């Protein structure tokens, strides 16, 4: 158990809908990272937040947005969902913001029908 | 742009033998970290080992060690005395100002 929690574990929704994925980092970690892993694919970095501020941005679609709250938990919002958005979404956390080991949560499995 | 390449989609090893997984990367940054993560069928991402680019000494964690060749931009993972529990997808990852993962190597351990 990495200490990173993600909810929900599974999510099934329809195209065009909007969902919110939630992540709580390890105690003491200030950075949260979001990744997307499509079927049989590697991980694609989406975005990083550090202490409430956006720190780095990867291949995140405009339909997706994220934020980190004062209690350091983070939410990833996915809107206008498409079939291709079906994937495993990982959250990771680290203590600082630069080049530190990331600890991954168990992931949220999203299925868009 | 930084990229991470794992040229071996699949590898197999006999139990108790040694196997090496390859990873190369491309970067213009001088300061970065490299990681190997393991992803078993549960899909949980588990850190195996990490290497700081400024360190010349290769990282070692029990049966896992790396061969880090900075000039060649190569970062291979050696698993010694392979065990059935080592069977998983292994991802090489680069962490500089951005974060990149390779496409993974699926490792099968043969009893």
PDB file of C-alpha atoms in Angstrom:
ATOM      1  CA  UNK A   1       0.000   0.000   0.000  1.00  0.00           C
ATOM      2  CA  UNK A   2       1.579   3.248  -1.214  1.00  0.00           C
ATOM      3  CA  UNK A   3      -0.528   5.512   1.004  1.00  0.00           C
ATOM      4  CA  UNK A   4      -2.116   7.208  -2.016  1.00  0.00           C
ATOM      5  CA  UNK A   5      -5.861   6.695  -2.262  1.00  0.00           C
ATOM      6  CA  UNK A   6      -8.074   7.073  -5.288  1.00  0.00           C
ATOM      7  CA  UNK A   7     -11.837   6.985  -5.596  1.00  0.00           C
ATOM      8  CA  UNK A   8     -13.807   5.523  -7.151  1.00  0.00           C
ATOM      9  CA  UNK A   9     -12.064   2.281  -8.098  1.00  0.00           C
ATOM     10  CA  UNK A  10     -14.330   1.719 -11.065  1.00  0.00           C
ATOM     11  CA  UNK A  11     -16.522   4.063 -13.059  1.00  0.00           C
ATOM     12  CA  UNK A  12     -18.854   3.278 -15.938  1.00  0.00           C
ATOM     13  CA  UNK A  13     -20.475   6.117 -17.818  1.00  0.00           C
ATOM     14  CA  UNK A  14     -21.771   7.115 -21.224  1.00  0.00           C
ATOM     15  CA  UNK A  15     -20.335   9.229 -23.996  1.00  0.00           C
ATOM     16  CA  UNK A  16     -20.871  12.936 -23.534  1.00  0.00           C
ATOM     17  CA  UNK A  17     -20.983  12.694 -19.761  1.00  0.00           C
ATOM     18  CA  UNK A  18     -18.712  14.284 -17.160  1.00  0.00           C
ATOM     19  CA  UNK A  19     -16.957  12.516 -14.300  1.00  0.00           C
ATOM     20  CA  UNK A  20     -14.700  13.488 -11.416  1.00  0.00           C
ATOM     21  CA  UNK A  21     -11.861  11.340 -10.126  1.00  0.00           C
ATOM     22  CA  UNK A  22     -10.484  11.971  -6.681  1.00  0.00           C
ATOM     23  CA  UNK A  23      -7.020  11.469  -5.235  1.00  0.00           C
ATOM     24  CA  UNK A  24      -5.627  11.844  -1.723  1.00  0.00           C
ATOM     25  CA  UNK A  25      -1.823  11.979  -1.559  1.00  0.00           C
ATOM     26  CA  UNK A  26       0.384  10.351   1.035  1.00  0.00           C
ATOM     27  CA  UNK A  27       0.576  12.202   4.304  1.00  0.00           C
ATOM     28  CA  UNK A  28       3.141  14.998   3.961  1.00  0.00           C
ATOM     29  CA  UNK A  29       3.299  14.918   0.161  1.00  0.00           C
ATOM     30  CA  UNK A  30       2.689  18.243  -1.547  1.00  0.00           C
ATOM     31  CA  UNK A  31       2.735  17.141  -5.188  1.00  0.00           C
ATOM     32  CA  UNK A  32       0.041  15.253  -7.017  1.00  0.00           C
ATOM     33  CA  UNK A  33       0.390  13.859 -10.524  1.00  0.00           C
ATOM     34  CA  UNK A  34      -2.223  12.465 -12.885  1.00  0.00           C
ATOM     35  CA  UNK A  35      -1.565   9.827 -15.536  1.00  0.00           C
ATOM     36  CA  UNK A  36      -3.672   8.036 -18.128  1.00  0.00           C
ATOM     37  CA  UNK A  37      -2.992   4.430 -19.102  1.00  0.00           C
ATOM     38  CA  UNK A  38      -5.014   3.176 -22.045  1.00  0.00           C
ATOM     39  CA  UNK A  39      -5.354  -0.548 -22.710  1.00  0.00           C
ATOM     40  CA  UNK A  40      -1.956  -2.154 -23.326  1.00  0.00           C
ATOM     41  CA  UNK A  41      -0.284   1.243 -23.318  1.00  0.00           C
ATOM     42  CA  UNK A  42       2.313   2.951 -21.212  1.00  0.00           C
ATOM     43  CA  UNK A  43       1.491   5.830 -18.967  1.00  0.00           C
ATOM     44  CA  UNK A  44       0.826   9.278 -20.348  1.00  0.00           C
ATOM     45  CA  UNK A  45       1.564  12.132 -17.987  1.00  0.00           C
ATOM     46  CA  UNK A  46      -1.360  14.532 -17.781  1.00  0.00           C
ATOM     47  CA  UNK A  47      -0.644  17.171 -15.164  1.00  0.00           C
ATOM     48  CA  UNK A  48       1.117  17.912 -11.879  1.00  0.00           C
ATOM     49  CA  UNK A  49       0.066  20.120  -8.993  1.00  0.00           C
ATOM     50  CA  UNK A  50       2.342  21.269  -6.203  1.00  0.00           C
ATOM     51  CA  UNK A  51       0.852  22.753  -3.049  1.00  0.00           C
ATOM     52  CA  UNK A  52      -2.256  23.895  -4.890  1.00  0.00           C
ATOM     53  CA  UNK A  53      -0.553  25.333  -7.956  1.00  0.00           C
ATOM     54  CA  UNK A  54      -0.177  23.803 -11.405  1.00  0.00           C
ATOM     55  CA  UNK A  55       3.483  22.797 -11.757  1.00  0.00           C
ATOM     56  CA  UNK A  56       3.762  20.899 -15.043  1.00  0.00           C
ATOM     57  CA  UNK A  57       1.464  20.005 -17.887  1.00  0.00           C
ATOM     58  CA  UNK A  58       1.685  17.019 -20.197  1.00  0.00           C
ATOM     59  CA  UNK A  59      -0.678  15.585 -22.778  1.00  0.00           C
ATOM     60  CA  UNK A  60      -3.861  16.708 -21.121  1.00  0.00           C
ATOM     61  CA  UNK A  61      -6.848  17.332 -23.362  1.00  0.00           C
ATOM     62  CA  UNK A  62      -8.796  20.576 -23.133  1.00  0.00           C
ATOM     63  CA  UNK A  63     -11.841  18.529 -22.091  1.00  0.00           C
ATOM     64  CA  UNK A  64      -9.910  17.484 -18.989  1.00  0.00           C
ATOM     65  CA  UNK A  65      -9.089  19.699 -16.033  1.00  0.00           C
ATOM     66  CA  UNK A  66      -7.667  19.219 -12.594  1.00  0.00           C
ATOM     67  CA  UNK A  67      -7.201  21.069  -9.364  1.00  0.00           C
ATOM     68  CA  UNK A  68      -5.572  20.598  -5.991  1.00  0.00           C
ATOM     69  CA  UNK A  69      -7.410  21.779  -2.915  1.00  0.00           C
ATOM     70  CA  UNK A  70      -6.043  23.369   0.298  1.00  0.00           C
ATOM     71  CA  UNK A  71      -6.124  19.988   2.038  1.00  0.00           C
ATOM     72  CA  UNK A  72      -3.914  18.763  -0.857  1.00  0.00           C
ATOM     73  CA  UNK A  73      -6.347  16.286  -2.299  1.00  0.00           C
ATOM     74  CA  UNK A  74      -6.813  16.557  -6.034  1.00  0.00           C
ATOM     75  CA  UNK A  75      -9.605  16.035  -8.508  1.00  0.00           C
ATOM     76  CA  UNK A  76      -9.415  15.257 -12.199  1.00  0.00           C
ATOM     77  CA  UNK A  77     -12.476  16.306 -14.161  1.00  0.00           C
ATOM     78  CA  UNK A  78     -13.188  14.630 -17.481  1.00  0.00           C
ATOM     79  CA  UNK A  79     -15.954  16.108 -19.608  1.00  0.00           C
ATOM     80  CA  UNK A  80     -17.647  15.409 -22.949  1.00  0.00           C
ATOM     81  CA  UNK A  81     -16.396  11.864 -22.576  1.00  0.00           C
ATOM     82  CA  UNK A  82     -15.550   9.816 -25.639  1.00  0.00           C
ATOM     83  CA  UNK A  83     -15.082   6.077 -26.059  1.00  0.00           C
ATOM     84  CA  UNK A  84     -11.346   6.634 -26.339  1.00  0.00           C
ATOM     85  CA  UNK A  85     -11.199   8.105 -22.859  1.00  0.00           C
ATOM     86  CA  UNK A  86     -11.717   4.629 -21.422  1.00  0.00           C
ATOM     87  CA  UNK A  87      -8.540   3.958 -19.480  1.00  0.00           C
ATOM     88  CA  UNK A  88      -6.941   3.481 -16.113  1.00  0.00           C
ATOM     89  CA  UNK A  89      -6.273   6.828 -14.478  1.00  0.00           C
ATOM     90  CA  UNK A  90      -3.490   6.916 -11.936  1.00  0.00           C
ATOM     91  CA  UNK A  91      -2.726   9.503  -9.342  1.00  0.00           C
ATOM     92  CA  UNK A  92       0.733   9.677  -7.793  1.00  0.00           C
ATOM     93  CA  UNK A  93       2.212  11.855  -5.097  1.00  0.00           C
ATOM     94  CA  UNK A  94       5.636  13.001  -3.987  1.00  0.00           C
ATOM     95  CA  UNK A  95       7.028  15.091  -1.183  1.00  0.00           C
ATOM     96  CA  UNK A  96       8.397  17.932  -3.278  1.00  0.00           C
ATOM     97  CA  UNK A  97       8.013  19.244  -6.759  1.00  0.00           C
ATOM     98  CA  UNK A  98      11.226  18.333  -8.510  1.00  0.00           C
ATOM     99  CA  UNK A  99      12.592  14.979  -9.496  1.00  0.00           C
ATOM    100  CA  UNK A 100      11.349  13.022  -6.568  1.00  0.00           C
ATOM    101  CA  UNK A 101      10.086   9.504  -6.367  1.00  0.00           C
ATOM    102  CA  UNK A 102       6.395   9.285  -7.113  1.00  0.00           C
ATOM    103  CA  UNK A 103       4.183   6.843  -5.258  1.00  0.00           C
ATOM    104  CA  UNK A 104       1.195   5.620  -7.201  1.00  0.00           C
ATOM    105  CA  UNK A 105      -2.351   5.044  -6.103  1.00  0.00           C
ATOM    106  CA  UNK A 106      -4.311   1.957  -7.176  1.00  0.00           C
ATOM    107  CA  UNK A 107      -5.943   3.767 -10.088  1.00  0.00           C
ATOM    108  CA  UNK A 108      -9.486   4.446 -11.227  1.00  0.00           C
ATOM    109  CA  UNK A 109     -10.720   2.296 -14.082  1.00  0.00           C
ATOM    110  CA  UNK A 110     -12.976   4.339 -16.345  1.00  0.00           C
ATOM    111  CA  UNK A 111     -15.178   2.713 -18.938  1.00  0.00           C
ATOM    112  CA  UNK A 112     -17.058   4.937 -21.377  1.00  0.00           C
ATOM    113  CA  UNK A 113     -19.899   3.192 -23.218  1.00  0.00           C
TER     114      UNK A 113
ATOM    115  CA  UNK B   1      11.825  16.361 -26.826  1.00  0.00           C
ATOM    116  CA  UNK B   2      12.458  13.735 -24.240  1.00  0.00           C
ATOM    117  CA  UNK B   3      11.509  10.172 -25.099  1.00  0.00           C
ATOM    118  CA  UNK B   4      11.864   6.811 -23.438  1.00  0.00           C
ATOM    119  CA  UNK B   5      12.247   3.668 -25.520  1.00  0.00           C
ATOM    120  CA  UNK B   6      11.864   0.088 -24.394  1.00  0.00           C
ATOM    121  CA  UNK B   7      12.714  -2.029 -27.405  1.00  0.00           C
ATOM    122  CA  UNK B   8      11.694  -5.379 -25.909  1.00  0.00           C
ATOM    123  CA  UNK B   9       7.894  -5.732 -25.761  1.00  0.00           C
ATOM    124  CA  UNK B  10       8.226  -9.198 -24.213  1.00  0.00           C
ATOM    125  CA  UNK B  11      10.931 -11.108 -22.385  1.00  0.00           C
ATOM    126  CA  UNK B  12      11.037 -14.449 -20.620  1.00  0.00           C
ATOM    127  CA  UNK B  13      13.410 -15.931 -18.069  1.00  0.00           C
ATOM    128  CA  UNK B  14      13.779 -19.234 -16.278  1.00  0.00           C
ATOM    129  CA  UNK B  15      13.170 -19.160 -12.579  1.00  0.00           C
ATOM    130  CA  UNK B  16      16.426 -18.479 -10.664  1.00  0.00           C
ATOM    131  CA  UNK B  17      18.128 -17.118 -13.780  1.00  0.00           C
ATOM    132  CA  UNK B  18      19.093 -13.535 -14.616  1.00  0.00           C
ATOM    133  CA  UNK B  19      17.397 -11.256 -17.115  1.00  0.00           C
ATOM    134  CA  UNK B  20      18.166  -7.754 -18.356  1.00  0.00           C
ATOM    135  CA  UNK B  21      15.527  -5.328 -19.577  1.00  0.00           C
ATOM    136  CA  UNK B  22      16.652  -2.510 -21.838  1.00  0.00           C
ATOM    137  CA  UNK B  23      15.737   1.160 -21.814  1.00  0.00           C
ATOM    138  CA  UNK B  24      17.118   4.114 -23.699  1.00  0.00           C
ATOM    139  CA  UNK B  25      16.111   7.721 -23.423  1.00  0.00           C
ATOM    140  CA  UNK B  26      16.702  10.985 -25.132  1.00  0.00           C
ATOM    141  CA  UNK B  27      17.047  14.277 -23.321  1.00  0.00           C
ATOM    142  CA  UNK B  28      18.773  17.620 -23.432  1.00  0.00           C
ATOM    143  CA  UNK B  29      18.486  18.088 -19.684  1.00  0.00           C
ATOM    144  CA  UNK B  30      21.490  17.530 -17.453  1.00  0.00           C
ATOM    145  CA  UNK B  31      19.629  16.891 -14.224  1.00  0.00           C
ATOM    146  CA  UNK B  32      17.047  14.126 -14.109  1.00  0.00           C
ATOM    147  CA  UNK B  33      16.019  10.888 -12.471  1.00  0.00           C
ATOM    148  CA  UNK B  34      15.343   7.495 -13.981  1.00  0.00           C
ATOM    149  CA  UNK B  35      13.063   4.834 -12.586  1.00  0.00           C
ATOM    150  CA  UNK B  36      11.912   1.302 -13.165  1.00  0.00           C
ATOM    151  CA  UNK B  37       8.339   0.526 -12.167  1.00  0.00           C
ATOM    152  CA  UNK B  38       6.694  -2.867 -12.029  1.00  0.00           C
ATOM    153  CA  UNK B  39       3.028  -3.360 -12.882  1.00  0.00           C
ATOM    154  CA  UNK B  40       1.664  -6.805 -11.986  1.00  0.00           C
ATOM    155  CA  UNK B  41      -1.750  -8.024 -13.194  1.00  0.00           C
ATOM    156  CA  UNK B  42      -3.364  -6.034 -10.376  1.00  0.00           C
ATOM    157  CA  UNK B  43      -2.286  -2.928 -12.394  1.00  0.00           C
ATOM    158  CA  UNK B  44      -0.764  -1.323  -9.291  1.00  0.00           C
ATOM    159  CA  UNK B  45       2.392   0.631 -10.176  1.00  0.00           C
ATOM    160  CA  UNK B  46       5.227  -0.395  -7.870  1.00  0.00           C
ATOM    161  CA  UNK B  47       8.576   1.367  -7.717  1.00  0.00           C
ATOM    162  CA  UNK B  48      11.439  -1.072  -8.281  1.00  0.00           C
ATOM    163  CA  UNK B  49      14.495   1.145  -8.363  1.00  0.00           C
ATOM    164  CA  UNK B  50      15.599   4.700  -9.051  1.00  0.00           C
ATOM    165  CA  UNK B  51      18.789   6.331 -10.310  1.00  0.00           C
ATOM    166  CA  UNK B  52      19.859   9.946  -9.999  1.00  0.00           C
ATOM    167  CA  UNK B  53      21.591  11.106 -13.170  1.00  0.00           C
ATOM    168  CA  UNK B  54      24.332  12.902 -11.237  1.00  0.00           C
ATOM    169  CA  UNK B  55      25.381   9.685  -9.518  1.00  0.00           C
ATOM    170  CA  UNK B  56      27.916   7.532 -11.305  1.00  0.00           C
ATOM    171  CA  UNK B  57      27.313   4.538  -9.078  1.00  0.00           C
ATOM    172  CA  UNK B  58      24.647   2.170 -10.338  1.00  0.00           C
ATOM    173  CA  UNK B  59      21.646   1.756  -8.038  1.00  0.00           C
ATOM    174  CA  UNK B  60      20.967  -1.627  -6.446  1.00  0.00           C
ATOM    175  CA  UNK B  61      17.954  -2.924  -4.537  1.00  0.00           C
ATOM    176  CA  UNK B  62      18.376  -6.525  -3.441  1.00  0.00           C
ATOM    177  CA  UNK B  63      18.017  -8.673  -6.595  1.00  0.00           C
ATOM    178  CA  UNK B  64      17.452  -5.625  -8.800  1.00  0.00           C
ATOM    179  CA  UNK B  65      20.260  -3.514 -10.203  1.00  0.00           C
ATOM    180  CA  UNK B  66      20.692  -1.054 -13.030  1.00  0.00           C
ATOM    181  CA  UNK B  67      23.366  -0.382 -15.591  1.00  0.00           C
ATOM    182  CA  UNK B  68      23.258   3.370 -16.088  1.00  0.00           C
ATOM    183  CA  UNK B  69      25.298   4.677 -19.006  1.00  0.00           C
ATOM    184  CA  UNK B  70      24.717   8.428 -19.046  1.00  0.00           C
ATOM    185  CA  UNK B  71      26.697   9.199 -22.172  1.00  0.00           C
ATOM    186  CA  UNK B  72      24.888   6.477 -24.088  1.00  0.00           C
ATOM    187  CA  UNK B  73      21.557   7.447 -22.458  1.00  0.00           C
ATOM    188  CA  UNK B  74      20.950   3.859 -21.510  1.00  0.00           C
ATOM    189  CA  UNK B  75      19.324   2.545 -18.335  1.00  0.00           C
ATOM    190  CA  UNK B  76      18.892  -1.214 -18.196  1.00  0.00           C
ATOM    191  CA  UNK B  77      17.426  -3.261 -15.356  1.00  0.00           C
ATOM    192  CA  UNK B  78      18.982  -6.540 -14.277  1.00  0.00           C
ATOM    193  CA  UNK B  79      16.918  -8.979 -12.259  1.00  0.00           C
ATOM    194  CA  UNK B  80      18.963 -11.699 -10.604  1.00  0.00           C
ATOM    195  CA  UNK B  81      17.657 -15.008  -9.229  1.00  0.00           C
ATOM    196  CA  UNK B  82      14.307 -14.421 -10.947  1.00  0.00           C
ATOM    197  CA  UNK B  83      11.236 -15.437  -9.000  1.00  0.00           C
ATOM    198  CA  UNK B  84       7.705 -16.232 -10.134  1.00  0.00           C
ATOM    199  CA  UNK B  85       6.528 -13.061  -8.429  1.00  0.00           C
ATOM    200  CA  UNK B  86       8.722 -10.994 -10.728  1.00  0.00           C
ATOM    201  CA  UNK B  87       6.362 -11.691 -13.624  1.00  0.00           C
ATOM    202  CA  UNK B  88       4.864  -8.334 -14.569  1.00  0.00           C
ATOM    203  CA  UNK B  89       5.010  -5.437 -16.978  1.00  0.00           C
ATOM    204  CA  UNK B  90       8.081  -3.317 -16.364  1.00  0.00           C
ATOM    205  CA  UNK B  91       8.144   0.364 -17.252  1.00  0.00           C
ATOM    206  CA  UNK B  92      11.181   2.579 -17.557  1.00  0.00           C
ATOM    207  CA  UNK B  93      10.479   6.196 -16.619  1.00  0.00           C
ATOM    208  CA  UNK B  94      12.264   9.506 -17.021  1.00  0.00           C
ATOM    209  CA  UNK B  95      11.693  12.404 -14.676  1.00  0.00           C
ATOM    210  CA  UNK B  96      13.182  15.779 -15.440  1.00  0.00           C
ATOM    211  CA  UNK B  97      11.051  18.847 -15.921  1.00  0.00           C
ATOM    212  CA  UNK B  98       8.531  16.511 -17.498  1.00  0.00           C
ATOM    213  CA  UNK B  99       7.650  12.893 -16.968  1.00  0.00           C
ATOM    214  CA  UNK B 100       7.875  10.172 -19.597  1.00  0.00           C
ATOM    215  CA  UNK B 101       7.251   6.452 -19.452  1.00  0.00           C
ATOM    216  CA  UNK B 102       8.315   3.797 -21.913  1.00  0.00           C
ATOM    217  CA  UNK B 103       5.798   1.432 -23.472  1.00  0.00           C
ATOM    218  CA  UNK B 104       6.774  -1.406 -21.175  1.00  0.00           C
ATOM    219  CA  UNK B 105       8.320  -4.869 -21.286  1.00  0.00           C
ATOM    220  CA  UNK B 106       6.186  -7.836 -20.327  1.00  0.00           C
ATOM    221  CA  UNK B 107       8.291 -10.280 -18.324  1.00  0.00           C
ATOM    222  CA  UNK B 108       7.326 -13.939 -18.050  1.00  0.00           C
ATOM    223  CA  UNK B 109       9.038 -16.150 -15.498  1.00  0.00           C
ATOM    224  CA  UNK B 110       9.141 -19.819 -16.467  1.00  0.00           C
ATOM    225  CA  UNK B 111       9.064 -22.312 -13.577  1.00  0.00           C
TER     226      UNK B 111
END
